[in-house]
Short mmCIF file of C-alpha atoms in Angstrom, two decimals:
data_model
loop_
_atom_site.label_atom_id
_atom_site.label_comp_id
_atom_site.label_asym_id
_atom_site.label_seq_id
_atom_site.Cartn_x
_atom_site.Cartn_y
_atom_site.Cartn_z
CA MET A 283 -69.01 181.88 178.58
CA GLU A 284 -71.57 184.00 176.79
CA ASN A 285 -74.10 182.01 174.80
CA LEU A 286 -74.34 183.71 171.40
CA TRP A 287 -77.23 181.73 169.95
CA ASN A 288 -79.33 178.67 170.55
CA LEU A 289 -81.89 176.52 168.83
CA THR A 290 -83.85 173.40 169.63
CA LEU A 291 -84.15 171.10 166.66
CA GLY A 292 -87.22 168.88 167.02
CA SER A 293 -87.77 165.38 165.69
CA GLY A 294 -87.31 165.37 161.91
CA ALA A 295 -86.24 169.01 161.76
CA LYS A 296 -83.47 170.53 159.66
CA TRP A 297 -81.28 173.62 159.78
CA SER A 298 -78.45 175.20 157.88
CA GLY A 299 -76.42 178.34 158.27
CA ILE A 300 -73.03 179.99 158.22
CA ILE A 301 -70.96 179.78 161.39
CA SER A 302 -67.68 181.65 161.36
CA LYS A 303 -64.41 180.22 162.63
CA GLY A 304 -63.57 180.30 166.31
CA LYS A 305 -66.96 179.27 167.66
CA LEU A 306 -68.13 176.34 169.75
CA ILE A 307 -71.21 174.42 168.62
CA ARG A 308 -72.50 172.49 171.63
CA ILE A 309 -75.15 169.90 170.81
CA ARG A 310 -77.13 168.10 173.51
CA ALA A 311 -79.51 165.13 173.18
CA LEU A 312 -82.73 166.07 174.98
CA GLU A 313 -83.91 162.45 175.08
CA ASP A 314 -82.29 159.02 174.71
CA GLY A 315 -81.31 157.79 171.25
CA ALA A 316 -80.60 160.96 169.27
CA ASN A 317 -79.11 161.02 165.76
CA LEU A 318 -78.15 164.27 164.05
CA SER A 319 -76.78 164.05 160.48
CA GLY A 320 -74.41 166.82 159.44
CA LEU A 321 -72.41 168.19 156.50
CA LEU A 322 -69.89 171.02 156.33
CA PHE A 323 -68.89 173.28 153.43
CA ASN A 324 -66.34 176.10 153.37
CA ALA A 325 -68.51 179.25 153.52
CA GLY A 326 -65.95 181.12 151.40
CA ASN A 327 -65.65 178.41 148.75
CA LEU A 328 -68.54 175.98 148.38
CA THR A 329 -66.49 173.59 146.24
CA GLU A 330 -64.68 172.55 149.45
CA SER A 331 -66.54 170.20 151.76
CA TYR A 332 -66.24 167.75 154.64
CA ASN A 333 -64.68 164.58 153.27
CA MET A 334 -65.36 161.31 155.05
CA PRO A 335 -62.52 159.21 153.55
CA ASP A 336 -59.90 161.92 154.06
CA THR A 337 -61.06 162.41 157.66
CA LEU A 338 -60.99 158.71 158.51
CA LYS A 339 -57.85 157.84 156.61
CA ALA A 340 -55.74 160.65 158.06
CA GLN A 341 -56.75 159.77 161.62
CA HIS A 342 -56.76 155.96 161.18
CA THR A 343 -60.26 155.80 162.58
CA SER A 344 -63.77 154.69 161.64
CA ARG A 345 -65.41 156.55 164.55
CA LEU A 346 -65.35 160.20 165.58
CA THR A 347 -64.67 161.46 169.10
CA ARG A 348 -62.77 164.12 171.09
CA GLY A 349 -59.51 165.00 169.38
CA ASN A 350 -60.76 164.16 165.91
CA VAL A 351 -60.89 166.83 163.25
CA LEU A 352 -63.48 166.97 160.46
CA MET A 353 -61.27 167.48 157.42
CA SER A 354 -62.12 168.92 154.01
CA ASP A 355 -61.30 167.49 150.61
CA ASN A 356 -58.67 170.23 150.38
CA GLY A 357 -56.68 168.87 153.30
CA ARG A 358 -57.86 171.41 155.86
CA ALA A 359 -59.31 171.24 159.36
CA MET A 360 -62.93 172.47 159.13
CA ALA A 361 -64.08 171.71 162.68
CA SER A 362 -62.72 169.85 165.69
CA ILE A 363 -64.46 167.75 168.32
CA VAL A 364 -63.34 169.47 171.52
CA GLU A 365 -65.71 167.85 174.05
CA ASP A 366 -67.57 164.56 173.87
CA ASP A 367 -69.59 162.53 176.38
CA LEU A 368 -70.05 159.62 173.99
CA ASP A 369 -66.65 158.47 172.70
CA TRP A 370 -68.16 157.39 169.38
CA HIS A 371 -70.03 159.20 166.61
CA ASP A 372 -70.82 157.50 163.32
CA PRO A 373 -69.22 158.63 160.02
CA ILE A 374 -70.33 155.69 157.83
CA GLY A 375 -74.04 155.05 158.45
CA GLY A 376 -75.39 157.59 155.97
CA TYR A 377 -78.79 159.29 155.95
CA THR A 378 -82.36 158.04 155.58
CA THR A 379 -83.90 158.22 152.12
CA ARG A 380 -87.58 158.87 151.38
CA GLN A 381 -87.96 155.27 150.24
CA LEU A 382 -86.39 153.80 153.38
CA THR A 383 -88.43 156.13 155.60
CA ASP A 384 -91.70 155.04 153.96
CA GLU A 385 -90.78 151.36 154.02
CA LYS A 386 -89.54 151.29 157.59
CA TYR A 387 -91.90 153.62 159.45
CA GLY A 388 -94.99 153.55 157.24
CA LYS A 389 -95.86 155.94 154.46
CA THR A 390 -96.75 159.42 155.68
CA THR A 391 -97.61 162.57 153.77
CA PHE A 392 -98.00 166.14 154.90
CA GLN A 393 -101.61 166.24 153.66
CA GLU A 394 -102.50 163.17 155.69
CA ASN A 395 -100.33 163.59 158.76
CA GLN A 396 -99.42 167.30 158.80
CA ASN A 397 -96.62 168.01 161.28
CA GLU A 398 -96.53 164.37 162.37
CA TRP A 399 -95.27 163.21 158.97
CA PHE A 400 -91.86 161.56 158.87
CA ARG A 401 -89.14 163.59 157.19
CA SER A 402 -86.12 161.95 155.51
CA GLY A 403 -82.48 162.96 155.67
CA GLU A 404 -82.33 162.83 151.88
CA GLU A 405 -85.01 165.49 151.42
CA ASN A 406 -83.97 167.63 154.39
CA LEU A 407 -80.37 167.81 153.20
CA ALA A 408 -81.36 168.29 149.54
CA MET A 409 -83.40 171.35 150.53
CA GLU A 410 -80.62 172.80 152.68
CA LEU A 411 -78.05 172.17 149.93
CA MET A 412 -80.24 174.14 147.51
CA ARG A 413 -80.79 176.93 150.07
CA ASN A 414 -77.02 177.45 150.19
CA GLY A 415 -76.39 177.52 146.45
CA LEU A 416 -75.54 173.84 146.22
CA GLN A 417 -77.28 170.91 144.53
CA PHE A 418 -78.06 167.28 145.28
CA ARG A 419 -74.92 166.39 143.30
CA ASP A 420 -72.98 167.91 146.23
CA MET A 421 -74.31 165.22 148.56
CA VAL A 422 -71.50 163.25 150.18
CA PRO A 423 -71.33 160.97 153.24
CA VAL A 424 -72.66 162.71 156.36
CA PHE A 425 -71.43 162.43 159.95
CA ASN A 426 -74.05 161.16 162.37
CA LEU A 427 -73.65 162.62 165.85
CA PHE A 428 -74.80 160.45 168.80
CA SER A 429 -74.89 157.14 166.85
CA LYS A 430 -72.54 154.17 167.06
CA ILE A 431 -72.03 151.54 164.35
CA LYS A 432 -69.53 148.77 164.97
CA VAL A 433 -68.01 146.82 162.09
CA ASP A 434 -67.10 143.22 162.87
CA GLU A 435 -64.21 141.21 161.43
CA PHE A 436 -66.38 140.15 158.47
CA GLY A 437 -67.19 143.76 157.61
CA ASP A 438 -70.80 143.52 158.82
CA MET A 439 -72.22 146.74 160.28
CA HIS A 440 -73.98 146.63 163.68
CA PHE A 441 -75.93 149.56 165.11
CA ILE A 442 -75.42 149.78 168.88
CA GLU A 443 -78.71 150.52 170.62
CA GLY A 444 -78.82 152.52 173.85
CA HIS A 445 -75.57 154.36 173.01
CA CYS A 446 -76.88 157.90 173.44
CA LYS A 447 -78.56 158.91 176.71
CA GLN A 448 -80.59 162.02 177.47
CA GLY A 449 -78.20 164.88 178.22
CA ASP A 450 -75.23 163.49 176.28
CA THR A 451 -73.34 166.35 174.67
CA VAL A 452 -70.78 166.81 171.92
CA THR A 453 -69.05 170.10 171.13
CA LEU A 454 -67.53 171.07 167.79
CA ARG A 455 -65.19 174.02 167.33
CA THR A 456 -65.18 175.73 163.94
CA GLU A 457 -61.68 176.12 162.49
CA MET A 458 -63.02 177.69 159.28
CA ASP A 459 -66.01 179.79 158.27
CA VAL A 460 -68.41 176.96 157.49
CA VAL A 461 -71.86 176.32 156.16
CA LEU A 462 -73.28 173.72 158.54
CA LEU A 463 -76.18 171.55 157.33
CA LEU A 464 -78.12 169.50 159.89
CA SER A 465 -80.92 166.95 159.61
CA ASN A 466 -82.43 165.53 162.80
CA THR A 467 -83.54 162.31 161.14
CA PRO A 468 -82.94 158.67 162.12
CA ASN A 469 -79.74 156.78 161.49
CA PRO A 470 -80.69 154.36 158.67
CA HIS A 471 -79.20 151.46 160.66
CA ASP A 472 -81.27 152.10 163.81
CA PRO A 473 -83.51 149.02 164.12
CA ARG A 474 -86.22 150.77 166.16
CA LYS A 475 -89.53 150.88 164.30
CA ASP A 476 -91.03 154.02 165.88
CA TYR A 477 -89.24 156.77 163.85
CA PRO A 478 -86.33 157.19 166.26
CA SER A 479 -85.70 160.93 166.18
CA VAL A 480 -85.64 163.02 169.36
CA PRO A 481 -85.06 166.74 169.96
CA VAL A 482 -81.55 168.13 170.25
CA GLU A 483 -80.47 171.49 171.62
CA ILE A 484 -77.76 173.51 169.86
CA GLU A 485 -75.86 176.33 171.52
CA VAL A 486 -73.20 178.45 169.85
CA LEU A 487 -70.57 180.13 172.04
CA PRO A 488 -67.30 181.93 171.33
CA ALA A 489 -64.25 179.65 171.43
CA GLU A 490 -60.95 180.58 172.98
CA SER A 491 -58.21 181.00 170.41
CA VAL A 492 -56.42 177.78 169.50
CA LYS A 493 -53.20 177.46 171.51
CA GLU A 494 -50.05 175.55 170.62
CA ASP A 495 -50.85 172.82 173.14
CA ASP A 496 -54.42 172.34 171.84
CA TYR A 497 -55.66 168.77 172.26
CA CYS A 498 -57.12 168.45 168.75
CA VAL A 499 -54.12 170.06 167.03
CA ASN A 500 -51.77 167.63 168.75
CA TYR A 501 -54.01 164.56 168.66
CA ARG A 502 -52.05 163.21 165.69
CA PRO A 503 -49.30 164.71 163.49
CA GLU A 504 -51.80 164.51 160.61
CA ASN A 505 -54.17 166.79 162.52
CA LYS A 506 -51.44 169.36 163.03
CA ARG A 507 -50.70 169.44 159.31
CA ALA A 508 -54.42 169.85 158.52
CA PHE A 509 -54.54 172.80 160.96
CA GLU A 510 -51.40 174.28 159.37
CA ASN A 511 -53.10 174.04 155.96
CA THR A 512 -56.13 175.93 157.35
CA TRP A 513 -53.98 178.62 158.96
CA ASP A 514 -52.04 178.98 155.72
CA TYR A 515 -55.29 179.36 153.77
CA TYR A 516 -56.44 182.18 156.04
CA LYS A 517 -53.16 184.04 155.53
CA LEU A 518 -54.37 184.59 151.97
CA VAL A 519 -58.11 185.13 152.42
CA THR A 520 -58.09 187.39 155.50
CA GLN A 521 -56.11 190.51 156.32
CA MET B 174 -59.72 135.76 159.85
CA THR B 175 -62.53 135.98 157.41
CA MET B 176 -62.89 133.44 154.66
CA LEU B 177 -62.90 135.42 151.45
CA THR B 178 -65.36 134.36 148.79
CA LYS B 179 -63.68 134.16 145.41
CA VAL B 180 -65.70 133.74 142.23
CA LYS B 181 -64.09 133.19 138.83
CA SER B 182 -65.53 134.38 135.54
CA SER B 183 -66.19 132.23 132.47
CA ARG B 184 -65.52 135.14 130.10
CA GLU B 185 -62.55 134.85 127.72
CA ALA B 186 -60.29 137.81 126.90
CA ALA B 187 -60.52 136.90 123.20
CA ASP B 188 -64.28 137.67 123.24
CA ALA B 189 -63.85 141.14 124.74
CA VAL B 190 -64.91 144.16 122.67
CA TYR B 191 -62.37 146.36 124.47
CA ASP B 192 -58.97 145.51 125.94
CA TYR B 193 -56.60 148.17 127.26
CA ALA B 194 -53.67 148.34 129.67
CA LEU B 195 -54.03 151.55 131.68
CA PRO B 196 -50.57 152.67 132.85
CA ALA B 197 -49.95 153.54 136.48
CA GLY B 198 -50.87 157.12 137.32
CA GLU B 199 -53.27 157.64 134.43
CA GLY B 200 -56.98 158.35 134.32
CA TRP B 201 -59.68 156.66 132.20
CA MET B 202 -63.31 157.41 131.48
CA TYR B 203 -65.63 155.07 129.60
CA GLU B 204 -69.34 154.59 129.09
CA LEU B 205 -70.90 151.16 129.58
CA GLU B 206 -74.19 150.14 127.97
CA PRO B 207 -76.72 148.18 130.03
CA GLY B 208 -75.63 144.53 130.19
CA GLN B 209 -72.00 145.22 129.32
CA VAL B 210 -69.41 143.72 131.65
CA LEU B 211 -66.24 145.48 132.78
CA ARG B 212 -63.26 143.57 134.18
CA LEU B 213 -60.36 145.23 136.03
CA VAL B 214 -57.25 143.08 136.20
CA ASP B 215 -54.59 143.76 138.84
CA THR B 216 -51.76 142.96 136.42
CA GLU B 217 -48.84 142.80 138.84
CA GLY B 218 -50.68 142.72 142.17
CA ASN B 219 -51.42 145.17 145.01
CA GLN B 220 -52.26 148.07 142.71
CA ALA B 221 -55.18 150.34 143.68
CA ALA B 222 -57.82 151.14 141.05
CA ASP B 223 -59.69 154.20 142.37
CA THR B 224 -63.08 154.05 140.68
CA LEU B 225 -66.22 156.19 140.47
CA PHE B 226 -69.46 155.70 138.57
CA TYR B 227 -72.13 158.05 137.22
CA ASP B 228 -75.58 157.38 135.80
CA ALA B 229 -74.90 158.28 132.14
CA ASP B 230 -78.53 159.35 131.69
CA ASN B 231 -78.24 161.71 134.66
CA PRO B 232 -74.55 162.39 135.32
CA GLU B 233 -75.41 164.47 138.38
CA ASP B 234 -76.17 161.17 140.12
CA HIS B 235 -72.85 159.76 141.35
CA PHE B 236 -71.92 156.49 143.01
CA SER B 237 -72.62 156.46 146.74
CA ALA B 238 -70.20 154.43 148.85
CA ILE B 239 -72.44 154.82 151.88
CA HIS B 240 -75.75 153.81 150.21
CA THR B 241 -73.87 150.84 148.77
CA ILE B 242 -72.50 149.60 152.10
CA SER B 243 -75.72 150.47 153.96
CA ALA B 244 -77.85 148.46 151.53
CA GLN B 245 -75.75 145.34 152.11
CA LYS B 246 -74.93 146.22 155.77
CA ASN B 247 -71.29 145.40 155.07
CA VAL B 248 -68.38 147.76 154.39
CA TYR B 249 -66.52 145.54 151.90
CA LEU B 250 -67.41 144.75 148.30
CA THR B 251 -67.26 141.40 146.55
CA THR B 252 -69.29 139.18 144.18
CA GLY B 253 -72.99 140.00 144.55
CA SER B 254 -72.44 143.57 145.80
CA LYS B 255 -74.78 146.03 144.11
CA LEU B 256 -73.17 149.40 143.43
CA ILE B 257 -75.77 152.09 144.18
CA SER B 258 -75.96 155.78 143.30
CA GLU B 259 -76.78 158.68 145.59
CA SER B 260 -80.41 158.62 144.36
CA GLY B 261 -80.66 154.89 145.17
CA LYS B 262 -80.34 153.61 141.58
CA GLU B 263 -78.50 150.33 141.03
CA LEU B 264 -75.71 151.14 138.59
CA LEU B 265 -73.78 147.86 138.49
CA GLU B 266 -73.41 144.51 140.20
CA ILE B 267 -70.13 142.69 140.87
CA VAL B 268 -70.44 139.33 139.10
CA ALA B 269 -66.96 137.85 139.61
CA ASP B 270 -64.08 138.59 141.96
CA THR B 271 -60.90 136.61 142.56
CA VAL B 272 -59.72 138.91 145.37
CA GLY B 273 -62.71 138.63 147.72
CA ARG B 274 -62.78 142.09 149.27
CA HIS B 275 -62.51 145.68 148.05
CA ASP B 276 -62.45 148.97 149.94
CA THR B 277 -65.24 151.56 150.11
CA LEU B 278 -63.97 153.88 152.86
CA GLY B 279 -60.38 154.83 152.01
CA GLY B 280 -61.19 157.26 149.21
CA ALA B 281 -58.74 158.65 146.66
CA CYS B 282 -55.42 160.35 147.33
CA SER B 283 -55.13 164.04 146.53
CA ALA B 284 -52.27 166.55 146.60
CA GLN B 285 -53.85 168.13 149.67
CA SER B 286 -54.60 164.92 151.56
CA ASN B 287 -51.03 163.77 150.89
CA THR B 288 -49.78 166.87 152.76
CA VAL B 289 -51.95 165.86 155.73
CA ARG B 290 -51.14 162.15 155.69
CA TYR B 291 -47.44 162.32 154.92
CA ALA B 292 -45.72 165.73 154.82
CA HIS B 293 -46.27 169.23 153.42
CA ASP B 294 -43.55 168.66 150.80
CA ARG B 295 -45.70 166.00 149.06
CA LEU B 296 -48.00 168.67 147.58
CA PRO B 297 -46.47 168.51 144.07
CA MET B 298 -46.81 164.71 143.78
CA HIS B 299 -49.19 163.15 141.29
CA ASN B 300 -52.44 161.85 142.76
CA CYS B 301 -55.82 160.27 141.98
CA ARG B 302 -58.04 163.31 142.39
CA ASP B 303 -55.95 165.22 139.85
CA ASN B 304 -56.62 162.31 137.46
CA PHE B 305 -60.33 162.43 138.24
CA MET B 306 -60.46 166.18 137.62
CA LEU B 307 -58.54 166.00 134.34
CA GLN B 308 -60.81 163.24 133.00
CA LEU B 309 -63.96 165.13 134.06
CA ALA B 310 -62.61 168.33 132.52
CA LYS B 311 -61.89 166.56 129.21
CA HIS B 312 -65.28 164.92 129.26
CA GLY B 313 -67.11 168.24 129.09
CA GLU B 314 -70.80 168.03 130.04
CA SER B 315 -71.28 169.93 133.25
CA PHE B 316 -68.95 167.97 135.51
CA THR B 317 -67.17 169.87 138.27
CA LYS B 318 -64.94 168.96 141.20
CA ARG B 319 -68.13 168.68 143.25
CA ASP B 320 -68.99 165.50 141.31
CA ILE B 321 -66.01 163.71 142.86
CA ALA B 322 -67.68 161.70 145.60
CA PRO B 323 -65.97 159.06 147.77
CA ASN B 324 -64.93 156.20 145.48
CA ILE B 325 -64.22 152.47 145.49
CA ASN B 326 -60.62 151.29 145.78
CA PHE B 327 -60.58 148.02 143.92
CA PHE B 328 -57.81 145.67 145.13
CA MET B 329 -57.20 147.73 148.28
CA ASN B 330 -57.32 146.13 151.73
CA VAL B 331 -58.54 148.78 154.18
CA LEU B 332 -59.59 147.14 157.43
CA VAL B 333 -62.21 148.54 159.78
CA THR B 334 -61.85 147.12 163.29
CA PRO B 335 -64.58 146.48 165.90
CA GLU B 336 -62.82 149.05 168.14
CA GLY B 337 -63.40 151.75 165.51
CA GLY B 338 -59.96 151.73 163.93
CA LEU B 339 -59.11 151.91 160.26
CA SER B 340 -55.86 150.59 158.80
CA PHE B 341 -54.25 150.07 155.42
CA GLU B 342 -53.00 146.51 155.27
CA ASP B 343 -50.86 144.70 152.76
CA GLY B 344 -52.90 143.72 149.76
CA ILE B 345 -54.81 140.48 149.51
CA SER B 346 -54.81 140.85 145.74
CA GLY B 347 -52.05 139.46 143.55
CA PRO B 348 -50.80 139.29 139.97
CA GLY B 349 -53.69 138.50 137.60
CA HIS B 350 -56.45 138.85 140.21
CA TYR B 351 -59.53 140.59 138.87
CA VAL B 352 -62.97 141.98 139.63
CA GLU B 353 -65.80 141.98 137.10
CA MET B 354 -69.04 143.97 137.14
CA LYS B 355 -72.16 144.14 134.98
CA ALA B 356 -73.78 147.49 134.15
CA LYS B 357 -77.49 147.68 135.02
CA CYS B 358 -77.97 150.95 133.13
CA ARG B 359 -75.92 153.31 130.97
CA THR B 360 -73.03 153.98 133.33
CA LYS B 361 -69.98 156.22 133.08
CA VAL B 362 -66.90 154.70 134.68
CA LEU B 363 -64.10 156.95 135.95
CA ILE B 364 -60.83 155.34 137.02
CA SER B 365 -57.59 156.71 138.36
CA ASN B 366 -54.94 154.03 138.32
CA CYS B 367 -53.33 155.16 141.54
CA PRO B 368 -49.88 156.82 141.27
CA GLN B 369 -49.38 156.62 145.05
CA LEU B 370 -45.66 156.59 145.87
CA ASN B 371 -46.16 157.18 149.59
CA ASN B 372 -48.06 154.02 150.41
CA PRO B 373 -46.15 150.84 151.24
CA CYS B 374 -49.19 148.77 150.15
CA SER B 375 -48.13 149.27 146.52
CA GLY B 376 -44.50 148.49 147.39
CA PHE B 377 -43.84 152.09 146.27
CA ASN B 378 -44.17 150.78 142.70
CA PRO B 379 -47.51 151.56 141.01
CA THR B 380 -48.25 149.25 138.07
CA SER B 381 -50.68 149.07 135.16
CA ILE B 382 -54.18 147.59 135.25
CA ARG B 383 -55.87 145.85 132.34
CA LEU B 384 -59.40 146.86 131.41
CA LEU B 385 -61.66 144.55 129.42
CA VAL B 386 -65.27 145.02 128.31
CA TRP B 387 -67.68 142.36 127.02
CA ASP B 388 -71.07 143.01 125.48
CA GLN B 389 -72.65 140.48 127.85
#
């Protein structure tokens, strides 16, 4: 399939942009141990965003993998996970703050360290929110691609090291016109001390139209209803 | 199964400066001063109190479920849990809890999420996010729907499994169980006393919760 666009996001880098519905976003870890934090907003209505509790609750899951749909707070399918080498992406670990980044990896500043300074998810996402007409008040729980956090029977959270290997790939399909915000910053639960952020490659390709027997649509009855809500929405906002 | 830590409070209802029974399905917004203590009582048991907090001195800074669980590296809340905002500010601390575990991941029901979880014909049913929006609308300031971040469900038992599952279990709360928290700064509290009629956890019978406030 024709590759429409690609970008390599280096350690600590950020990106945001509008991606219309019906596209594949293929993301590949270029080294072991990647973590890419993401948020989604409806490009046609920025008050609608990816909602972690609604996504998890509807699919009875606390991890994200193939078949899962990233749902909005308006009950719609925003993007689906159509391919996945990893079987587990983290929706509950959150993003690094400036304070945690300084405390954990040592304080860095641009003046002192220039391009080697350590960026935080908090600042990266705050800037990309502002770029898209949003504010820090719009910050909600992110999804962390490539990371795995297990929760034991006591509720304690355990980051699983060595989960993501070089070359591991996950592919999202946009079901809506979305604003995608990305921050290639560490998972806050990653115990490694050496600023664990590695480059990822992003390719965007056209997706085939969603068929009745689509894996993500039929993954759960809840998913089908979320898709139906999205299709219904587009009956009104497109010709 | 986990041993749940239960801590009782020494505060007496007679000393409270505020005492109100919030009916099922209604919203409530209140401002706590630093040092004030708020108690939520699960009057009849297995009710869900969907709760959000804002820094009253900077209402754009909402409660963060994920910063809260990340700071304590545990997804459940109980006595000793510090409730943290998106900017990292400590808003409150849970100082007593006779239930032992409260949910941070299940979020609040909405008309739209009810269509996804149950059936399209549930759209007209009353729900927590409508309560949140009505309270924020009445409260003025500059609140919008975008200020509705993922909330706490006090008294709810939402289990996360080591295999990555998530399930709503029967409640571990009961009649008269309560949770009590102390404000660390001026904090706005937003509650929707859940009107959920689709969820067997409430026995399809939402009930009132009692809200008490002490000055210390």
